[in-house]
């Protein structure tokens, strides 16, 4: 289904009975706590906050808009009746057909209904919640930020959190090595500021694309167009040359100043690791020069919460799986990316196959920022963590099946990265490869499992199952 804009998506959710409107909530922890409650209960609707305390009616925030299974399927165009594993496989195969559908340029769009420049810029017009109890300030955390690579012309869109500083400045956390970070450093190396346009709300495919770890040079605009089956309409910004989504709710245009122009403290923020791992640290400032917004704008909010449901189709495991196949590694049965652990199930075909898969995952674009890569055999379900632990406990020999890779790409929000490394900007850590496969050279002699055979289970179920209803 092609959503023309966020409003179209919201009205669709409303028709499906998947939207609730809450009035009168406060940006100070209340919207965060309500969102945490909603996202941790699997059948909760999307939540549209209006008449937010202290803000003009109509200046709204939408949360819990994707976590729900059927909402995710709607945005990804994946049929509701597929099981989770069928849906993962469907999307994985579909991704192989990806061909960028480039954005189409239009002269103007609803995003320009209101334009504030220079002294009229006031970021505090929009609701900026303090989501978690120890957050260092108000945050907008489901953005789609557009930058332009000065060398290749590549248009990048990434999703980063921003903390509000004052009426025209904010400070971002952009993980080192993310494309937005690589691009901004190119401008800074020439002593220039990096132009940026930050969309705070637009139809969901572009937001999903912005949060997807695509390879360097692949524009998320083209990916979003392909995903939704129609190009994203873009229009030229007001103070930058960046193409901005014409039907966006709010776009902030400005520049990321080089660090030598002064840094401001960013954080702490409740992060996806379940910790305030990044702490409060100086980060480069973004100065906003224009604010473009629709009448009655809607800002997206997708803060991480411990225990909140996570997207199945947006999981990095699917991307890693395709990257391993693109490397030519055979017999990949499934890949799960969970809590920074990559779990790869393979049907071993030769000695060293497991380690090849592990190194492939570490070297790709999607399998980064984790501490463990676990490789299991094809009889283990990588999504069943109990099953995975059983394999680790019984097939992995700590003396010969563990490897530690050092100086691997990590980032400042890694809760286990020692403080002194963070202080010196050494965002590299160690990754353990756990080979939890049966040793290939004696795989046929490995003790048989006691697991009941499929045939015996089926026969028993047919004859005696009625006594043991699930
Ligand atoms: C809701 C959401 C919030 C995110 N917040 C951040 C963030 O604050 N900083 C960051 O570096 N990455 C964040 N990410 C991950 C990046 O958006 C993702 O890795 C993306 O591919 C990076 O884009 P880039 O490599 O094009 O810069 C977030 C992702 C999502 C879905």
Tab-separated table of C-alpha atoms and ligand atoms in Angstrom:
chain	number	residue	atom	x	y	z
A	1	UNK	CA	0.000	0.000	0.000
A	2	UNK	CA	1.359	3.423	-0.929
A	3	UNK	CA	0.973	5.987	1.844
A	4	UNK	CA	1.096	9.453	0.354
A	5	UNK	CA	2.119	10.947	3.689
A	6	UNK	CA	2.011	10.371	7.429
A	7	UNK	CA	-1.611	11.553	7.617
A	8	UNK	CA	-2.655	8.941	5.090
A	9	UNK	CA	-0.906	6.273	7.205
A	10	UNK	CA	-2.590	7.551	10.372
A	11	UNK	CA	-6.067	7.599	8.796
A	12	UNK	CA	-5.488	4.019	7.600
A	13	UNK	CA	-4.574	2.955	11.138
A	14	UNK	CA	-7.691	4.698	12.418
A	15	UNK	CA	-9.889	2.741	9.964
A	16	UNK	CA	-8.235	-0.470	11.124
A	17	UNK	CA	-8.976	0.397	14.762
A	18	UNK	CA	-5.259	0.712	15.471
A	19	UNK	CA	-5.056	4.277	16.686
A	20	UNK	CA	-5.796	5.954	19.956
A	21	UNK	CA	-5.685	9.690	20.629
A	22	UNK	CA	-4.530	10.904	24.030
A	23	UNK	CA	-5.023	14.526	25.062
A	24	UNK	CA	-3.497	16.455	27.930
A	25	UNK	CA	-0.345	14.366	28.523
A	26	UNK	CA	2.886	16.053	29.553
A	27	UNK	CA	6.141	15.968	27.577
A	28	UNK	CA	8.009	15.550	30.833
A	29	UNK	CA	8.157	11.748	31.258
A	30	UNK	CA	4.404	11.155	30.849
A	31	UNK	CA	4.422	10.693	27.052
A	32	UNK	CA	7.521	8.512	27.456
A	33	UNK	CA	5.966	6.324	30.144
A	34	UNK	CA	2.691	5.934	28.209
A	35	UNK	CA	4.701	4.975	25.120
A	36	UNK	CA	6.745	2.465	27.115
A	37	UNK	CA	3.535	0.888	28.400
A	38	UNK	CA	2.032	0.767	24.901
A	39	UNK	CA	5.115	-0.702	23.221
A	40	UNK	CA	5.531	-3.431	25.808
A	41	UNK	CA	1.947	-4.689	25.276
A	42	UNK	CA	1.732	-6.457	21.923
A	43	UNK	CA	-1.832	-5.455	21.028
A	44	UNK	CA	-1.570	-1.753	21.772
A	45	UNK	CA	-2.650	0.739	19.117
A	46	UNK	CA	-0.482	3.543	17.766
A	47	UNK	CA	-0.750	6.578	20.036
A	48	UNK	CA	-1.357	10.107	18.751
A	49	UNK	CA	-0.757	12.696	21.469
A	50	UNK	CA	-2.640	15.959	20.985
A	51	UNK	CA	-3.277	18.988	23.215
A	52	UNK	CA	0.044	18.235	24.834
A	53	UNK	CA	0.399	20.168	28.057
A	54	UNK	CA	2.126	23.500	27.384
A	55	UNK	CA	1.871	23.180	23.570
A	56	UNK	CA	-0.536	24.499	20.993
A	57	UNK	CA	-3.377	22.096	20.113
A	58	UNK	CA	-2.578	20.389	16.829
A	59	UNK	CA	1.179	20.167	17.518
A	60	UNK	CA	1.164	16.401	17.884
A	61	UNK	CA	3.404	13.387	18.488
A	62	UNK	CA	2.797	9.884	17.100
A	63	UNK	CA	4.346	6.927	18.935
A	64	UNK	CA	4.077	3.129	18.802
A	65	UNK	CA	3.415	3.444	15.093
A	66	UNK	CA	5.463	0.473	13.857
A	67	UNK	CA	6.156	-1.963	16.692
A	68	UNK	CA	2.905	-3.848	16.182
A	69	UNK	CA	3.156	-6.815	13.827
A	70	UNK	CA	0.318	-5.864	11.491
A	71	UNK	CA	1.461	-2.227	11.277
A	72	UNK	CA	4.942	-3.375	10.325
A	73	UNK	CA	3.504	-5.744	7.705
A	74	UNK	CA	1.432	-2.868	6.294
A	75	UNK	CA	4.471	-0.634	5.823
A	76	UNK	CA	6.652	-3.426	4.411
A	77	UNK	CA	3.899	-4.774	2.167
A	78	UNK	CA	4.152	-8.257	3.703
A	79	UNK	CA	0.984	-10.363	3.963
A	80	UNK	CA	-0.598	-10.714	7.410
A	81	UNK	CA	-1.205	-14.440	7.070
A	82	UNK	CA	2.485	-15.373	6.770
A	83	UNK	CA	4.079	-16.821	9.901
A	84	UNK	CA	6.981	-14.822	11.367
A	85	UNK	CA	9.593	-17.075	9.790
A	86	UNK	CA	7.794	-17.016	6.416
A	87	UNK	CA	7.603	-13.225	6.599
A	88	UNK	CA	11.326	-12.945	7.357
A	89	UNK	CA	12.193	-15.199	4.415
A	90	UNK	CA	9.784	-13.342	2.127
A	91	UNK	CA	11.320	-9.956	2.983
A	92	UNK	CA	14.860	-11.313	2.759
A	93	UNK	CA	14.215	-12.589	-0.784
A	94	UNK	CA	12.341	-9.442	-1.757
A	95	UNK	CA	15.342	-7.335	-0.708
A	96	UNK	CA	17.389	-9.098	-3.356
A	97	UNK	CA	15.140	-7.501	-5.989
A	98	UNK	CA	15.907	-4.027	-4.670
A	99	UNK	CA	16.346	-1.419	-7.401
A	100	UNK	CA	16.439	2.201	-6.278
A	101	UNK	CA	13.385	4.230	-7.217
A	102	UNK	CA	14.837	7.716	-7.155
A	103	UNK	CA	12.848	10.596	-5.635
A	104	UNK	CA	10.894	12.916	-7.933
A	105	UNK	CA	11.325	16.656	-7.603
A	106	UNK	CA	8.291	18.909	-7.189
A	107	UNK	CA	8.216	22.706	-6.948
A	108	UNK	CA	6.650	22.847	-3.532
A	109	UNK	CA	4.629	20.810	-1.089
A	110	UNK	CA	2.613	20.909	2.133
A	111	UNK	CA	5.850	21.015	4.185
A	112	UNK	CA	6.175	24.644	3.089
A	113	UNK	CA	2.779	25.681	4.496
A	114	UNK	CA	4.710	27.431	7.279
A	115	UNK	CA	8.286	28.647	6.878
A	116	UNK	CA	10.273	30.237	9.698
A	117	UNK	CA	13.761	31.587	9.045
A	118	UNK	CA	16.445	33.407	10.974
A	119	UNK	CA	15.144	35.021	14.200
A	120	UNK	CA	11.721	33.429	13.787
A	121	UNK	CA	13.191	29.947	14.125
A	122	UNK	CA	11.896	28.440	17.345
A	123	UNK	CA	12.399	24.722	17.846
A	124	UNK	CA	10.540	24.787	21.160
A	125	UNK	CA	7.263	25.299	19.268
A	126	UNK	CA	7.257	21.542	18.747
A	127	UNK	CA	6.813	19.040	21.567
A	128	UNK	CA	10.210	17.598	22.633
A	129	UNK	CA	9.581	14.909	25.259
A	130	UNK	CA	11.914	13.826	28.015
A	131	UNK	CA	11.315	10.125	27.409
A	132	UNK	CA	13.233	8.297	30.159
A	133	UNK	CA	13.784	9.307	33.761
A	134	UNK	CA	17.524	9.917	33.424
A	135	UNK	CA	17.527	11.554	30.006
A	136	UNK	CA	19.703	14.658	30.049
A	137	UNK	CA	17.139	16.768	28.191
A	138	UNK	CA	14.238	16.782	25.759
A	139	UNK	CA	14.720	14.623	22.673
A	140	UNK	CA	13.284	14.004	19.232
A	141	UNK	CA	14.421	10.522	18.356
A	142	UNK	CA	12.718	9.227	15.197
A	143	UNK	CA	14.179	11.563	12.609
A	144	UNK	CA	15.193	11.157	8.972
A	145	UNK	CA	18.254	13.370	8.498
A	146	UNK	CA	19.417	14.167	4.973
A	147	UNK	CA	23.046	14.894	4.111
A	148	UNK	CA	24.921	15.067	0.842
A	149	UNK	CA	28.332	13.502	0.205
A	150	UNK	CA	30.462	16.320	-1.259
A	151	UNK	CA	32.644	13.901	-3.252
A	152	UNK	CA	30.223	11.478	-4.881
A	153	UNK	CA	26.935	13.370	-4.678
A	154	UNK	CA	25.407	10.473	-2.718
A	155	UNK	CA	22.309	11.610	-0.772
A	156	UNK	CA	22.224	9.942	2.597
A	157	UNK	CA	19.261	9.687	4.957
A	158	UNK	CA	19.894	8.396	8.493
A	159	UNK	CA	17.870	8.333	11.674
A	160	UNK	CA	19.572	9.947	14.678
A	161	UNK	CA	18.427	11.323	18.017
A	162	UNK	CA	18.596	15.053	18.681
A	163	UNK	CA	18.602	16.803	22.046
A	164	UNK	CA	17.152	20.310	22.197
A	165	UNK	CA	19.538	22.999	23.415
A	166	UNK	CA	17.692	26.252	22.721
A	167	UNK	CA	15.459	27.931	20.154
A	168	UNK	CA	17.808	27.319	17.215
A	169	UNK	CA	20.372	24.743	18.276
A	170	UNK	CA	20.318	21.049	19.009
A	171	UNK	CA	22.897	18.345	19.422
A	172	UNK	CA	22.878	14.928	17.745
A	173	UNK	CA	24.286	11.555	18.551
A	174	UNK	CA	25.534	10.198	15.219
A	175	UNK	CA	27.443	6.980	15.791
A	176	UNK	CA	31.018	7.034	14.497
A	177	UNK	CA	31.178	5.215	11.188
A	178	UNK	CA	27.544	5.807	10.330
A	179	UNK	CA	27.339	7.379	6.894
A	180	UNK	CA	26.056	10.671	8.280
A	181	UNK	CA	29.216	10.797	10.407
A	182	UNK	CA	31.521	9.951	7.488
A	183	UNK	CA	29.881	12.684	5.389
A	184	UNK	CA	29.975	15.427	8.023
A	185	UNK	CA	33.678	14.770	8.642
A	186	UNK	CA	34.384	15.384	4.943
A	187	UNK	CA	32.955	18.922	5.241
A	188	UNK	CA	34.771	19.493	8.523
A	189	UNK	CA	38.097	18.399	7.016
A	190	UNK	CA	37.709	21.345	4.601
A	191	UNK	CA	36.863	23.688	7.497
A	192	UNK	CA	33.198	23.825	6.423
A	193	UNK	CA	29.929	23.128	8.218
A	194	UNK	CA	27.888	20.191	6.970
A	195	UNK	CA	24.420	21.099	5.612
A	196	UNK	CA	21.639	18.934	7.012
A	197	UNK	CA	17.849	18.733	6.751
A	198	UNK	CA	16.115	16.823	9.520
A	199	UNK	CA	12.620	15.543	8.864
A	200	UNK	CA	10.698	14.954	12.090
A	201	UNK	CA	7.713	13.153	10.550
A	202	UNK	CA	6.797	11.801	7.116
A	203	UNK	CA	5.282	8.651	5.653
A	204	UNK	CA	6.800	5.599	7.368
A	205	UNK	CA	8.774	3.995	4.503
A	206	UNK	CA	11.310	6.820	4.438
A	207	UNK	CA	11.724	6.594	8.201
A	208	UNK	CA	12.263	2.826	7.966
A	209	UNK	CA	14.779	3.357	5.160
A	210	UNK	CA	16.605	5.971	7.253
A	211	UNK	CA	17.031	3.438	10.062
A	212	UNK	CA	18.171	0.644	7.730
A	213	UNK	CA	21.896	-0.024	7.440
A	214	UNK	CA	22.263	0.198	3.687
A	215	UNK	CA	25.652	0.055	1.996
A	216	UNK	CA	27.650	3.220	1.420
A	217	UNK	CA	26.414	4.898	-1.748
A	218	UNK	CA	22.899	3.420	-1.661
A	219	UNK	CA	20.505	6.307	-1.043
A	220	UNK	CA	17.712	5.704	1.438
A	221	UNK	CA	15.517	7.908	-0.756
A	222	UNK	CA	15.805	5.337	-3.542
A	223	UNK	CA	15.246	2.518	-1.065
A	224	UNK	CA	12.108	4.157	0.387
A	225	UNK	CA	10.752	4.707	-3.144
A	226	UNK	CA	11.318	1.030	-3.971
A	227	UNK	CA	9.812	-0.067	-0.664
A	228	UNK	CA	6.610	1.952	-1.070
A	229	UNK	CA	6.347	1.348	-4.820
A	230	UNK	CA	6.322	5.062	-5.699
A	231	UNK	CA	9.067	7.682	-5.640
A	232	UNK	CA	9.334	9.964	-2.618
A	233	UNK	CA	8.312	13.494	-3.640
A	234	UNK	CA	11.042	15.952	-2.730
A	235	UNK	CA	11.318	19.710	-2.984
A	236	UNK	CA	14.310	22.004	-2.595
A	237	UNK	CA	14.962	23.278	0.897
A	238	UNK	CA	14.719	26.955	1.782
A	239	UNK	CA	18.221	27.593	3.151
A	240	UNK	CA	20.019	24.483	1.853
A	241	UNK	CA	20.060	22.840	-1.570
A	242	UNK	CA	19.045	19.553	-0.012
A	243	UNK	CA	15.969	17.809	-1.419
A	244	UNK	CA	13.508	17.462	1.447
A	245	UNK	CA	10.355	15.315	1.571
A	246	UNK	CA	7.660	17.591	0.127
A	247	UNK	CA	4.857	16.034	2.163
A	248	UNK	CA	6.790	15.894	5.440
A	249	UNK	CA	5.248	17.226	8.632
A	250	UNK	CA	8.278	19.193	9.864
A	251	UNK	CA	11.733	19.715	8.371
A	252	UNK	CA	14.546	21.565	10.138
A	253	UNK	CA	17.316	22.861	7.900
A	254	UNK	CA	20.689	23.910	9.144
A	255	UNK	CA	24.270	22.863	9.523
A	256	UNK	CA	26.420	20.687	11.711
A	257	UNK	CA	29.270	22.886	12.904
A	258	UNK	CA	32.828	21.551	12.940
A	259	UNK	CA	33.801	20.433	16.469
A	260	UNK	CA	36.319	23.289	16.789
A	261	UNK	CA	33.388	25.727	16.649
A	262	UNK	CA	32.310	24.503	20.072
A	263	UNK	CA	30.675	21.372	21.351
A	264	UNK	CA	27.742	20.943	23.732
A	265	UNK	CA	26.948	18.100	26.074
A	266	UNK	CA	24.610	15.474	24.610
A	267	UNK	CA	22.971	12.830	26.784
A	268	UNK	CA	22.433	10.826	28.768
A	269	UNK	CA	19.665	9.101	26.808
A	270	UNK	CA	17.922	5.774	27.452
A	271	UNK	CA	19.396	3.709	24.628
A	272	UNK	CA	18.468	0.541	22.746
A	273	UNK	CA	21.038	-1.445	24.771
A	274	UNK	CA	18.777	-0.924	27.795
A	275	UNK	CA	21.300	1.441	29.415
A	276	UNK	CA	22.283	5.100	29.422
A	277	UNK	CA	25.534	3.827	27.900
A	278	UNK	CA	26.671	6.961	26.059
A	279	UNK	CA	26.486	9.062	29.221
A	280	UNK	CA	26.730	12.839	28.865
A	281	UNK	CA	29.486	13.819	26.461
A	282	UNK	CA	30.342	16.829	24.292
A	283	UNK	CA	29.110	16.530	20.711
A	284	UNK	CA	29.098	18.884	17.708
A	285	UNK	CA	26.235	21.359	17.570
A	286	UNK	CA	23.598	21.622	14.828
A	287	UNK	CA	22.403	25.179	14.173
A	288	UNK	CA	18.944	25.425	12.623
A	289	UNK	CA	18.361	28.153	10.054
A	290	UNK	CA	14.876	27.345	8.827
A	291	UNK	CA	11.859	25.459	10.111
A	292	UNK	CA	9.286	24.226	7.594
A	293	UNK	CA	6.065	22.653	8.789
A	294	UNK	CA	2.558	21.711	7.836
A	295	UNK	CA	-0.426	23.096	9.659
A	296	UNK	CA	-1.035	20.957	12.756
A	297	UNK	CA	2.285	19.109	12.441
A	298	UNK	CA	2.945	15.593	13.697
A	299	UNK	CA	6.349	14.600	15.096
A	300	UNK	CA	7.338	10.921	15.223
A	301	UNK	CA	8.589	9.359	18.446
A	302	UNK	CA	10.231	5.931	18.630
A	303	UNK	CA	12.392	5.877	21.755
A	304	UNK	CA	13.931	2.581	22.801
A	305	UNK	CA	12.563	0.890	25.923
A	306	UNK	CA	13.670	-2.312	27.618
A	307	UNK	CA	11.064	-4.979	26.990
A	308	UNK	CA	9.417	-3.090	24.137
A	309	UNK	CA	8.630	-5.152	21.075
A	310	UNK	CA	11.129	-4.841	18.255
A	311	UNK	CA	10.604	-4.924	14.539
A	312	UNK	CA	10.922	-8.301	12.877
A	313	UNK	CA	11.338	-7.096	9.308
A	314	UNK	CA	13.592	-4.169	10.198
A	315	UNK	CA	15.945	-6.537	12.043
A	316	UNK	CA	19.560	-6.329	10.961
A	317	UNK	CA	19.661	-10.142	10.859
A	318	UNK	CA	17.865	-10.087	7.493
A	319	UNK	CA	20.472	-7.722	6.027
A	320	UNK	CA	23.343	-9.818	7.423
A	321	UNK	CA	21.787	-12.944	5.909
A	322	UNK	CA	21.754	-11.343	2.457
A	323	UNK	CA	25.278	-10.005	2.901
A	324	UNK	CA	26.546	-13.508	3.717
A	325	UNK	CA	24.827	-14.888	0.631
A	326	UNK	CA	26.262	-12.078	-1.480
A	327	UNK	CA	29.716	-13.119	-0.249
A	328	UNK	CA	28.995	-16.528	-1.688
A	329	UNK	CA	28.822	-18.364	1.642
A	330	UNK	CA	26.529	-21.355	1.093
A	331	UNK	CA	23.868	-22.961	3.291
A	332	UNK	CA	22.881	-20.029	5.488
A	333	UNK	CA	19.671	-21.232	7.160
A	334	UNK	CA	18.782	-18.156	9.191
A	335	UNK	CA	20.262	-15.127	10.933
A	336	UNK	CA	19.005	-13.458	14.079
A	337	UNK	CA	20.370	-10.167	15.406
A	338	UNK	CA	19.419	-9.843	19.035
A	339	UNK	CA	20.805	-7.477	21.689
A	340	UNK	CA	23.934	-6.906	19.649
A	341	UNK	CA	24.525	-10.616	19.156
A	342	UNK	CA	24.531	-12.055	15.661
A	343	UNK	CA	23.341	-15.661	15.596
A	344	UNK	CA	23.878	-17.490	12.322
A	345	UNK	CA	22.490	-20.963	11.606
A	346	UNK	CA	24.292	-22.873	8.854
A	347	UNK	CA	24.239	-26.337	7.367
A	348	UNK	CA	27.962	-27.011	7.527
A	349	UNK	CA	29.459	-28.111	4.234
A	350	UNK	CA	33.228	-27.997	4.826
A	351	UNK	CA	35.837	-27.410	7.542
A	352	UNK	CA	36.041	-23.702	8.394
A	353	UNK	CA	32.538	-22.947	7.067
A	354	UNK	CA	31.344	-21.680	10.472
A	355	UNK	CA	34.274	-19.308	10.925
A	356	UNK	CA	33.884	-18.022	7.384
A	357	UNK	CA	30.264	-17.133	8.116
A	358	UNK	CA	31.247	-15.433	11.386
A	359	UNK	CA	33.930	-13.302	9.732
A	360	UNK	CA	31.589	-12.468	6.864
A	361	UNK	CA	28.996	-11.150	9.316
A	362	UNK	CA	31.599	-9.038	11.086
A	363	UNK	CA	32.904	-7.506	7.890
A	364	UNK	CA	29.569	-6.440	6.375
A	365	UNK	CA	27.554	-3.247	6.776
A	366	UNK	CA	24.813	-4.650	9.024
A	367	UNK	CA	26.559	-6.975	11.485
A	368	UNK	CA	28.414	-4.334	13.453
A	369	UNK	CA	28.253	-2.821	16.963
A	370	UNK	CA	27.843	-6.171	18.687
A	371	UNK	CA	29.995	-8.217	21.034
A	372	UNK	CA	29.200	-11.775	20.018
A	373	UNK	CA	28.802	-13.711	16.794
A	374	UNK	CA	27.402	-17.177	17.472
A	375	UNK	CA	27.304	-19.822	14.763
A	376	UNK	CA	24.981	-22.798	15.216
A	377	UNK	CA	24.010	-25.845	13.165
A	378	UNK	CA	20.881	-26.057	11.046
A	379	UNK	CA	18.947	-28.046	13.670
A	380	UNK	CA	19.079	-24.994	15.969
A	381	UNK	CA	16.539	-22.204	15.560
A	382	UNK	CA	18.559	-18.957	15.756
A	383	UNK	CA	15.443	-17.105	16.945
A	384	UNK	CA	14.942	-19.483	19.895
A	385	UNK	CA	17.496	-18.267	22.431
A	386	UNK	CA	16.974	-21.357	24.612
A	387	UNK	CA	17.888	-23.537	21.662
A	388	UNK	CA	20.935	-21.363	20.942
A	389	UNK	CA	22.113	-21.585	24.581
A	390	UNK	CA	21.738	-25.369	24.450
A	391	UNK	CA	24.037	-25.436	21.413
A	392	UNK	CA	26.573	-23.140	23.099
A	393	UNK	CA	26.503	-25.250	26.268
A	394	UNK	CA	26.910	-28.581	24.487
A	395	UNK	CA	28.751	-28.055	21.182
A	396	UNK	CA	31.198	-25.266	21.934
A	397	UNK	CA	34.570	-26.198	23.414
A	398	UNK	CA	35.883	-23.081	25.178
A	399	UNK	CA	39.434	-24.154	24.459
A	400	UNK	CA	39.091	-24.482	20.704
A	401	UNK	CA	35.794	-22.918	19.611
A	402	UNK	CA	36.155	-19.354	20.893
A	403	UNK	CA	37.982	-16.547	19.157
A	404	UNK	CA	38.309	-12.965	20.249
A	405	UNK	CA	38.665	-10.351	17.521
A	406	UNK	CA	40.104	-7.085	18.766
A	407	UNK	CA	39.875	-3.417	17.723
A	408	UNK	CA	36.479	-3.931	16.091
A	409	UNK	CA	34.170	-1.014	15.169
A	410	UNK	CA	32.054	-0.089	18.176
A	411	UNK	CA	30.611	3.227	19.380
A	412	UNK	CA	30.323	5.486	22.349
A	413	UNK	CA	26.943	4.186	23.491
A	414	UNK	CA	28.370	0.678	24.017
A	415	UNK	CA	27.683	0.216	27.766
A	416	UNK	CA	30.699	-2.093	28.203
A	417	UNK	CA	33.264	0.067	26.457
A	418	UNK	CA	35.683	1.160	29.214
A	419	UNK	CA	35.401	4.773	30.256
A	420	UNK	CA	39.005	5.594	29.384
A	421	UNK	CA	38.509	4.371	25.805
A	422	UNK	CA	35.421	6.573	25.450
A	423	UNK	CA	37.347	9.574	26.814
A	424	UNK	CA	40.104	9.159	24.222
A	425	UNK	CA	37.620	8.564	21.392
A	426	UNK	CA	38.805	4.980	20.871
A	427	UNK	CA	35.436	3.504	19.950
A	428	UNK	CA	36.741	0.027	19.202
A	429	UNK	CA	35.956	-3.079	21.182
A	430	UNK	CA	36.304	-6.837	21.133
A	431	UNK	CA	33.955	-9.343	19.539
A	432	UNK	CA	33.905	-13.012	20.525
A	433	UNK	CA	33.110	-15.558	17.864
A	434	UNK	CA	31.418	-18.552	19.456
A	435	UNK	CA	31.478	-21.566	17.200
A	436	UNK	CA	28.610	-23.594	18.666
A	437	UNK	CA	28.467	-26.015	15.750
A	438	UNK	CA	29.361	-29.668	15.974
A	439	UNK	CA	33.015	-30.045	14.903
A	440	UNK	CA	32.774	-30.631	11.163
A	441	UNK	CA	35.553	-33.260	10.937
A	442	UNK	CA	33.724	-35.603	13.317
A	443	UNK	CA	30.174	-34.398	12.788
A	444	UNK	CA	28.915	-37.918	12.000
A	445	UNK	CA	30.306	-39.275	15.257
A	446	UNK	CA	28.953	-36.456	17.420
A	447	UNK	CA	26.534	-37.968	19.988
A	448	UNK	CA	22.994	-38.141	18.633
A	449	UNK	CA	20.470	-35.860	20.332
A	450	UNK	CA	17.710	-37.384	22.425
A	451	UNK	CA	15.130	-35.248	20.630
A	452	UNK	CA	12.101	-37.241	19.542
A	453	UNK	CA	12.006	-37.856	15.768
A	454	UNK	CA	9.422	-36.032	13.657
A	455	UNK	CA	7.815	-39.348	12.625
A	456	UNK	CA	7.452	-40.677	16.176
A	457	UNK	CA	6.170	-37.319	17.390
A	458	UNK	CA	3.558	-37.183	14.600
A	459	UNK	CA	2.370	-40.741	15.214
A	460	UNK	CA	2.167	-40.139	18.984
A	461	UNK	CA	0.316	-36.878	18.481
A	462	UNK	CA	-2.281	-38.541	16.267
A	463	UNK	CA	-2.933	-41.392	18.679
A	464	UNK	CA	-2.456	-39.790	22.123
A	465	UNK	CA	-2.369	-36.028	21.560
A	466	UNK	CA	-5.985	-35.585	22.706
A	467	UNK	CA	-4.868	-36.173	26.303
A	468	UNK	CA	-2.330	-33.339	26.193
A	469	UNK	CA	-3.914	-30.252	24.657
A	470	UNK	CA	-1.422	-27.311	24.340
B	1	LIG	C1	14.380	5.014	15.898
B	1	LIG	C2	15.828	4.952	15.584
B	1	LIG	C3	16.712	5.770	16.259
B	1	LIG	C4	18.069	5.729	15.976
B	1	LIG	N1	18.916	6.568	16.639
B	1	LIG	C5	20.210	6.642	16.273
B	1	LIG	C6	21.071	7.631	16.837
B	1	LIG	O1	20.688	8.403	17.699
B	1	LIG	N2	22.338	7.680	16.398
B	1	LIG	C7	22.828	6.823	15.443
B	1	LIG	O2	23.992	6.927	15.058
B	1	LIG	N3	22.039	5.850	14.914
B	1	LIG	C8	20.745	5.756	15.286
B	1	LIG	N4	19.923	4.816	14.731
B	1	LIG	C9	20.495	3.843	13.782
B	1	LIG	C10	20.750	4.480	12.446
B	1	LIG	O3	19.644	5.232	12.017
B	1	LIG	C11	21.050	3.422	11.391
B	1	LIG	O4	22.169	2.679	11.770
B	1	LIG	C12	21.265	4.059	10.040
B	1	LIG	O5	21.512	3.060	9.089
B	1	LIG	C13	22.434	5.016	10.050
B	1	LIG	O6	22.404	5.705	8.847
B	1	LIG	P1	23.702	6.195	8.089
B	1	LIG	O7	24.729	5.078	8.140
B	1	LIG	O8	23.201	6.451	6.742
B	1	LIG	O9	24.210	7.409	8.784
B	1	LIG	C14	18.565	4.829	14.995
B	1	LIG	C15	17.685	4.001	14.317
B	1	LIG	C16	16.328	4.060	14.594
B	1	LIG	C17	15.386	3.173	13.823
